[in-house]
Amino acid sequence: MASKNPGLFLCIVAALPLLISAATDYNEADAKTYLNFAAAAYGDSPLPCIQNVLPSKNQWQIVSQKTTVCDALTQLCSGYIVKSDVLRQIIVVFRGTKTDVQLILEGWSTLKPQQEYYGMGLVNSYFAKASDLLFDPVYQALADPQWKSYNVVFTGHSLGAALATLAAARTAAQGLRTSQQIKMYTFGEPRVGNVQFAASFNNLVPEAFRVIFRSDIVPHLPGCNKDYINGTDDDDSQPCNPRNLMRGYHHQMEIWYPDCMTPGCQYKICAGTPTGEDFACSDQLKFDMNNVSLYIWDHRHYFDLKVTTYGQIGCNASDPLVHDPQPEKSSFIQRLLFGVGEVASKFGIGVSKK
């Protein structure tokens, strides 16, 4: 049932000028740098990526690295922290999904935000558990007196993006850093919590950018509550409903690359309405189940790199393994694993009826 909470809606709208101002700070060169950090999390050690692609003059050092079991299928979640005394900066990185089984688990066990998260609203319990399991090293690094003045950047891809969001929000909420000391860049981030959490996050971490490539399906999971009253007709995609407290809803600021991510490709700063779910950006898409392979391919590729493989081989962009071709239409089995169109539509994912 949709919430009748005009105060929350007004809070979201009131925060919009601040968010638009922060969005002007999006820097594609920075995004590419942070993608290197996010990709490095897929390797056994982030050190090869750090040594291969980051300027040695910044003297990045690994502070900690932690891996732990994060779900009932004994899948592993992981993160690491690096610092640069030259830049006086700490980077907190979380690893994304490594297996298709875990991708399915994330998609279908996270249909509704149900867990209260440090007074900020409801979030997905799977994400919250994984984030809490990995937060101790983050707390220790940020509470260390010798690094107390260092700014911090959170980043991650896929599941790692969700964990980065929760860690950034918790860092601000618990006063480990001020909002002005925190920045976040994520890639292919799923919906982490409800609209109340999104509003809290927007106020706590205004300089946050959710980078989305083309038709990446994961940012549309779990499905939001669709606003059929203010939408068009049933055959078109519908905007997300910012008055519903029971379903997933994105925080700001989406940066959408609608066509490509090679040098010179255009992107959109998605500061329109609904706030956090700008219907002029990726939310307008409808998903044809015949093209599931392409949607997953888009999720795995950012800035023309297959993120998982790129990180696993030490961030060598010239290796042909990181530039695999786009797939053809999906097989029947792939469509079945993803979920048939009617089921996906029921849970708030725009599905083409072609």
mmCIF file of C-alpha atoms in Angstrom, residues 98-313:
data_model
loop_
_atom_site.group_PDB
_atom_site.id
_atom_site.type_symbol
_atom_site.label_atom_id
_atom_site.label_comp_id
_atom_site.label_asym_id
_atom_site.label_seq_id
_atom_site.Cartn_x
_atom_site.Cartn_y
_atom_site.Cartn_z
ATOM 1 C CA LYS A 98 31.132 -13.245 -8.755
ATOM 2 C CA THR A 99 28.634 -15.968 -9.689
ATOM 3 C CA ASP A 100 25.308 -16.241 -11.483
ATOM 4 C CA VAL A 101 23.888 -18.073 -8.453
ATOM 5 C CA GLN A 102 24.630 -15.097 -6.260
ATOM 6 C CA LEU A 103 23.143 -12.735 -8.846
ATOM 7 C CA ILE A 104 19.888 -14.694 -8.788
ATOM 8 C CA LEU A 105 19.928 -14.803 -4.980
ATOM 9 C CA GLU A 106 20.352 -11.039 -4.823
ATOM 10 C CA GLY A 107 17.564 -10.486 -7.341
ATOM 11 C CA TRP A 108 14.892 -12.719 -5.858
ATOM 12 C CA SER A 109 15.586 -12.583 -2.129
ATOM 13 C CA THR A 110 15.549 -8.789 -2.063
ATOM 14 C CA LEU A 111 12.133 -7.847 -3.384
ATOM 15 C CA LYS A 112 11.270 -5.538 -0.475
ATOM 16 C CA PRO A 113 13.368 -3.445 1.933
ATOM 17 C CA GLN A 114 12.580 -4.874 5.377
ATOM 18 C CA GLN A 115 15.419 -4.030 7.758
ATOM 19 C CA GLU A 116 15.736 -0.712 9.578
ATOM 20 C CA TYR A 117 19.233 0.664 8.999
ATOM 21 C CA TYR A 118 20.611 2.903 11.771
ATOM 22 C CA GLY A 119 17.572 5.172 11.776
ATOM 23 C CA MET A 120 17.822 6.011 8.079
ATOM 24 C CA GLY A 121 14.971 3.904 6.705
ATOM 25 C CA LEU A 122 14.441 0.375 5.457
ATOM 26 C CA VAL A 123 17.089 -1.464 3.443
ATOM 27 C CA ASN A 124 17.483 -4.914 1.975
ATOM 28 C CA SER A 125 18.444 -7.360 4.715
ATOM 29 C CA TYR A 126 20.913 -9.266 2.506
ATOM 30 C CA PHE A 127 22.836 -6.089 1.721
ATOM 31 C CA ALA A 128 22.661 -4.931 5.351
ATOM 32 C CA LYS A 129 24.058 -8.204 6.686
ATOM 33 C CA ALA A 130 26.936 -8.227 4.208
ATOM 34 C CA SER A 131 27.737 -4.569 4.893
ATOM 35 C CA ASP A 132 27.781 -5.072 8.659
ATOM 36 C CA LEU A 133 30.067 -8.103 8.283
ATOM 37 C CA LEU A 134 32.585 -5.969 6.390
ATOM 38 C CA PHE A 135 32.286 -2.697 8.309
ATOM 39 C CA ASP A 136 34.745 -3.284 11.184
ATOM 40 C CA PRO A 137 37.858 -2.565 9.052
ATOM 41 C CA VAL A 138 36.121 0.553 7.716
ATOM 42 C CA TYR A 139 35.446 1.787 11.232
ATOM 43 C CA GLN A 140 39.010 1.061 12.347
ATOM 44 C CA ALA A 141 40.516 2.946 9.410
ATOM 45 C CA LEU A 142 38.233 5.968 9.685
ATOM 46 C CA ALA A 143 38.566 6.172 13.472
ATOM 47 C CA ASP A 144 42.377 6.022 13.360
ATOM 48 C CA PRO A 145 43.633 9.398 14.686
ATOM 49 C CA GLN A 146 46.465 9.597 12.143
ATOM 50 C CA TRP A 147 43.956 9.549 9.242
ATOM 51 C CA LYS A 148 41.123 11.454 10.892
ATOM 52 C CA SER A 149 41.393 14.399 8.493
ATOM 53 C CA TYR A 150 41.539 12.258 5.333
ATOM 54 C CA ASN A 151 38.608 12.439 2.939
ATOM 55 C CA VAL A 152 37.029 9.102 2.034
ATOM 56 C CA VAL A 153 35.671 7.723 -1.236
ATOM 57 C CA PHE A 154 33.411 4.661 -1.381
ATOM 58 C CA THR A 155 33.132 2.616 -4.544
ATOM 59 C CA GLY A 156 32.041 -0.758 -5.881
ATOM 60 C CA HIS A 157 30.361 -2.572 -8.745
ATOM 61 C CA SER A 158 27.086 -4.567 -8.530
ATOM 62 C CA LEU A 159 26.749 -6.015 -5.017
ATOM 63 C CA GLY A 160 29.851 -3.984 -4.168
ATOM 64 C CA ALA A 161 27.954 -0.830 -5.129
ATOM 65 C CA ALA A 162 25.149 -1.669 -2.692
ATOM 66 C CA LEU A 163 27.640 -2.304 0.106
ATOM 67 C CA ALA A 164 29.462 0.940 -0.677
ATOM 68 C CA THR A 165 26.170 2.829 -0.381
ATOM 69 C CA LEU A 166 25.397 1.391 3.039
ATOM 70 C CA ALA A 167 28.930 1.953 4.308
ATOM 71 C CA ALA A 168 28.947 5.567 3.096
ATOM 72 C CA ALA A 169 25.586 6.253 4.734
ATOM 73 C CA ARG A 170 26.651 4.640 8.010
ATOM 74 C CA THR A 171 29.933 6.549 7.999
ATOM 75 C CA ALA A 172 28.076 9.859 7.783
ATOM 76 C CA ALA A 173 25.261 8.884 10.165
ATOM 77 C CA GLN A 174 27.703 7.773 12.874
ATOM 78 C CA GLY A 175 29.885 10.857 12.515
ATOM 79 C CA LEU A 176 33.032 9.113 11.312
ATOM 80 C CA ARG A 177 33.267 11.780 8.606
ATOM 81 C CA THR A 178 31.267 14.867 7.721
ATOM 82 C CA SER A 179 29.171 14.847 4.571
ATOM 83 C CA GLN A 180 31.723 17.153 2.959
ATOM 84 C CA GLN A 181 34.468 14.573 3.554
ATOM 85 C CA ILE A 182 32.597 11.744 1.807
ATOM 86 C CA LYS A 183 32.277 10.969 -1.888
ATOM 87 C CA MET A 184 30.861 7.923 -3.647
ATOM 88 C CA TYR A 185 31.018 6.498 -7.171
ATOM 89 C CA THR A 186 29.213 3.216 -7.880
ATOM 90 C CA PHE A 187 28.688 1.141 -11.024
ATOM 91 C CA GLY A 188 25.595 -0.975 -11.725
ATOM 92 C CA GLU A 189 24.109 -0.410 -8.273
ATOM 93 C CA PRO A 190 20.841 -2.200 -7.389
ATOM 94 C CA ARG A 191 18.143 -0.504 -5.322
ATOM 95 C CA VAL A 192 19.436 -0.669 -1.750
ATOM 96 C CA GLY A 193 16.521 0.579 0.352
ATOM 97 C CA ASN A 194 13.181 2.339 0.353
ATOM 98 C CA VAL A 195 12.390 5.978 -0.394
ATOM 99 C CA GLN A 196 12.992 6.968 3.235
ATOM 100 C CA PHE A 197 16.504 5.525 3.105
ATOM 101 C CA ALA A 198 17.060 7.253 -0.256
ATOM 102 C CA ALA A 199 16.070 10.620 1.244
ATOM 103 C CA SER A 200 18.340 10.065 4.256
ATOM 104 C CA PHE A 201 21.218 9.075 2.011
ATOM 105 C CA ASN A 202 20.741 12.132 -0.214
ATOM 106 C CA ASN A 203 21.092 14.405 2.813
ATOM 107 C CA LEU A 204 24.020 12.526 4.338
ATOM 108 C CA VAL A 205 26.069 11.890 1.168
ATOM 109 C CA PRO A 206 25.166 14.563 -1.402
ATOM 110 C CA GLU A 207 28.239 13.921 -3.565
ATOM 111 C CA ALA A 208 27.269 10.434 -4.724
ATOM 112 C CA PHE A 209 27.079 9.190 -8.300
ATOM 113 C CA ARG A 210 25.380 6.007 -9.515
ATOM 114 C CA VAL A 211 26.900 5.301 -12.922
ATOM 115 C CA ILE A 212 24.679 3.153 -15.156
ATOM 116 C CA PHE A 213 25.612 1.749 -18.547
ATOM 117 C CA ARG A 214 22.859 1.593 -21.136
ATOM 118 C CA SER A 215 20.404 -1.249 -20.340
ATOM 119 C CA ASP A 216 22.178 -2.724 -17.315
ATOM 120 C CA ILE A 217 19.356 -4.671 -15.630
ATOM 121 C CA VAL A 218 20.711 -4.714 -12.065
ATOM 122 C CA PRO A 219 19.915 -1.041 -11.236
ATOM 123 C CA HIS A 220 16.262 -1.958 -11.856
ATOM 124 C CA LEU A 221 16.314 -4.678 -9.174
ATOM 125 C CA PRO A 222 14.492 -5.049 -6.918
ATOM 126 C CA GLY A 223 11.562 -3.428 -8.684
ATOM 127 C CA CYS A 224 10.132 -0.153 -7.413
ATOM 128 C CA ASN A 225 6.425 0.537 -6.958
ATOM 129 C CA LYS A 226 5.199 1.896 -10.285
ATOM 130 C CA ASP A 227 3.154 5.107 -10.356
ATOM 131 C CA TYR A 228 0.330 4.201 -12.716
ATOM 132 C CA ILE A 229 -1.693 7.291 -11.753
ATOM 133 C CA ASN A 230 0.923 9.737 -13.028
ATOM 134 C CA GLY A 231 2.260 7.430 -15.749
ATOM 135 C CA THR A 232 0.959 7.010 -19.278
ATOM 136 C CA ASP A 233 -0.693 3.715 -20.222
ATOM 137 C CA ASP A 234 -0.133 0.051 -19.415
ATOM 138 C CA ASP A 235 1.895 -0.592 -22.566
ATOM 139 C CA ASP A 236 4.567 1.921 -21.603
ATOM 140 C CA SER A 237 7.084 1.947 -18.798
ATOM 141 C CA GLN A 238 5.911 3.750 -15.671
ATOM 142 C CA PRO A 239 7.783 6.074 -13.284
ATOM 143 C CA CYS A 240 8.615 4.908 -9.770
ATOM 144 C CA ASN A 241 6.280 6.059 -7.017
ATOM 145 C CA PRO A 242 8.127 8.262 -4.462
ATOM 146 C CA ARG A 243 5.252 7.976 -1.979
ATOM 147 C CA ASN A 244 5.549 4.222 -1.490
ATOM 148 C CA LEU A 245 7.608 3.179 1.542
ATOM 149 C CA MET A 246 7.486 -0.575 1.029
ATOM 150 C CA ARG A 247 9.454 -1.098 -2.181
ATOM 151 C CA GLY A 248 12.946 -0.310 -3.419
ATOM 152 C CA TYR A 249 13.814 3.253 -4.434
ATOM 153 C CA HIS A 250 17.097 4.773 -5.628
ATOM 154 C CA HIS A 251 19.082 7.582 -4.056
ATOM 155 C CA GLN A 252 20.618 10.313 -6.198
ATOM 156 C CA MET A 253 22.554 10.925 -8.473
ATOM 157 C CA GLU A 254 22.162 8.692 -11.495
ATOM 158 C CA ILE A 255 24.698 9.215 -14.280
ATOM 159 C CA TRP A 256 23.370 7.360 -17.318
ATOM 160 C CA TYR A 257 25.350 6.437 -20.415
ATOM 161 C CA PRO A 258 22.476 5.553 -22.791
ATOM 162 C CA ASP A 259 24.517 4.437 -25.807
ATOM 163 C CA CYS A 260 28.181 3.661 -25.110
ATOM 164 C CA MET A 261 31.051 4.228 -22.668
ATOM 165 C CA THR A 262 34.012 4.608 -25.001
ATOM 166 C CA PRO A 263 35.861 7.960 -25.095
ATOM 167 C CA GLY A 264 33.595 10.744 -26.299
ATOM 168 C CA CYS A 265 30.320 9.006 -25.441
ATOM 169 C CA GLN A 266 27.649 11.233 -23.952
ATOM 170 C CA TYR A 267 26.108 10.796 -20.510
ATOM 171 C CA LYS A 268 23.078 12.264 -18.757
ATOM 172 C CA ILE A 269 23.030 13.805 -15.282
ATOM 173 C CA CYS A 270 19.675 12.556 -14.024
ATOM 174 C CA ALA A 271 18.398 15.328 -11.757
ATOM 175 C CA GLY A 272 14.790 15.201 -12.962
ATOM 176 C CA THR A 273 11.688 13.685 -11.426
ATOM 177 C CA PRO A 274 10.905 11.529 -9.592
ATOM 178 C CA THR A 275 13.958 12.508 -7.537
ATOM 179 C CA GLY A 276 16.404 9.604 -7.579
ATOM 180 C CA GLU A 277 14.362 7.784 -10.235
ATOM 181 C CA ASP A 278 14.488 10.330 -13.073
ATOM 182 C CA PHE A 279 12.058 9.028 -15.680
ATOM 183 C CA ALA A 280 14.025 10.742 -18.454
ATOM 184 C CA CYS A 281 16.951 8.395 -17.744
ATOM 185 C CA SER A 282 17.295 4.615 -17.450
ATOM 186 C CA ASP A 283 13.959 4.187 -15.656
ATOM 187 C CA GLN A 284 12.171 4.826 -18.942
ATOM 188 C CA LEU A 285 13.464 1.513 -20.341
ATOM 189 C CA LYS A 286 11.313 -1.551 -20.834
ATOM 190 C CA PHE A 287 13.073 -4.904 -20.828
ATOM 191 C CA ASP A 288 12.473 -7.534 -23.494
ATOM 192 C CA MET A 289 13.194 -10.976 -22.047
ATOM 193 C CA ASN A 290 14.658 -12.025 -25.408
ATOM 194 C CA ASN A 291 17.560 -9.678 -24.654
ATOM 195 C CA VAL A 292 18.435 -10.716 -21.104
ATOM 196 C CA SER A 293 21.969 -11.654 -22.183
ATOM 197 C CA LEU A 294 22.548 -8.108 -23.421
ATOM 198 C CA TYR A 295 21.254 -6.603 -20.172
ATOM 199 C CA ILE A 296 23.615 -8.792 -18.150
ATOM 200 C CA TRP A 297 26.444 -8.019 -20.591
ATOM 201 C CA ASP A 298 25.857 -4.297 -19.998
ATOM 202 C CA HIS A 299 26.019 -4.911 -16.251
ATOM 203 C CA ARG A 300 29.396 -6.586 -16.567
ATOM 204 C CA HIS A 301 30.934 -3.935 -18.836
ATOM 205 C CA TYR A 302 31.755 -0.382 -17.788
ATOM 206 C CA PHE A 303 33.944 2.046 -19.705
ATOM 207 C CA ASP A 304 34.407 -0.629 -22.372
ATOM 208 C CA LEU A 305 35.919 -3.118 -19.903
ATOM 209 C CA LYS A 306 34.579 -6.426 -18.609
ATOM 210 C CA VAL A 307 34.909 -5.387 -14.993
ATOM 211 C CA THR A 308 35.333 -8.780 -13.326
ATOM 212 C CA THR A 309 37.915 -10.096 -15.786
ATOM 213 C CA TYR A 310 39.713 -6.753 -15.906
ATOM 214 C CA GLY A 311 40.236 -6.872 -12.150
ATOM 215 C CA GLN A 312 41.157 -10.545 -12.059
ATOM 216 C CA ILE A 313 44.001 -10.104 -14.563
#
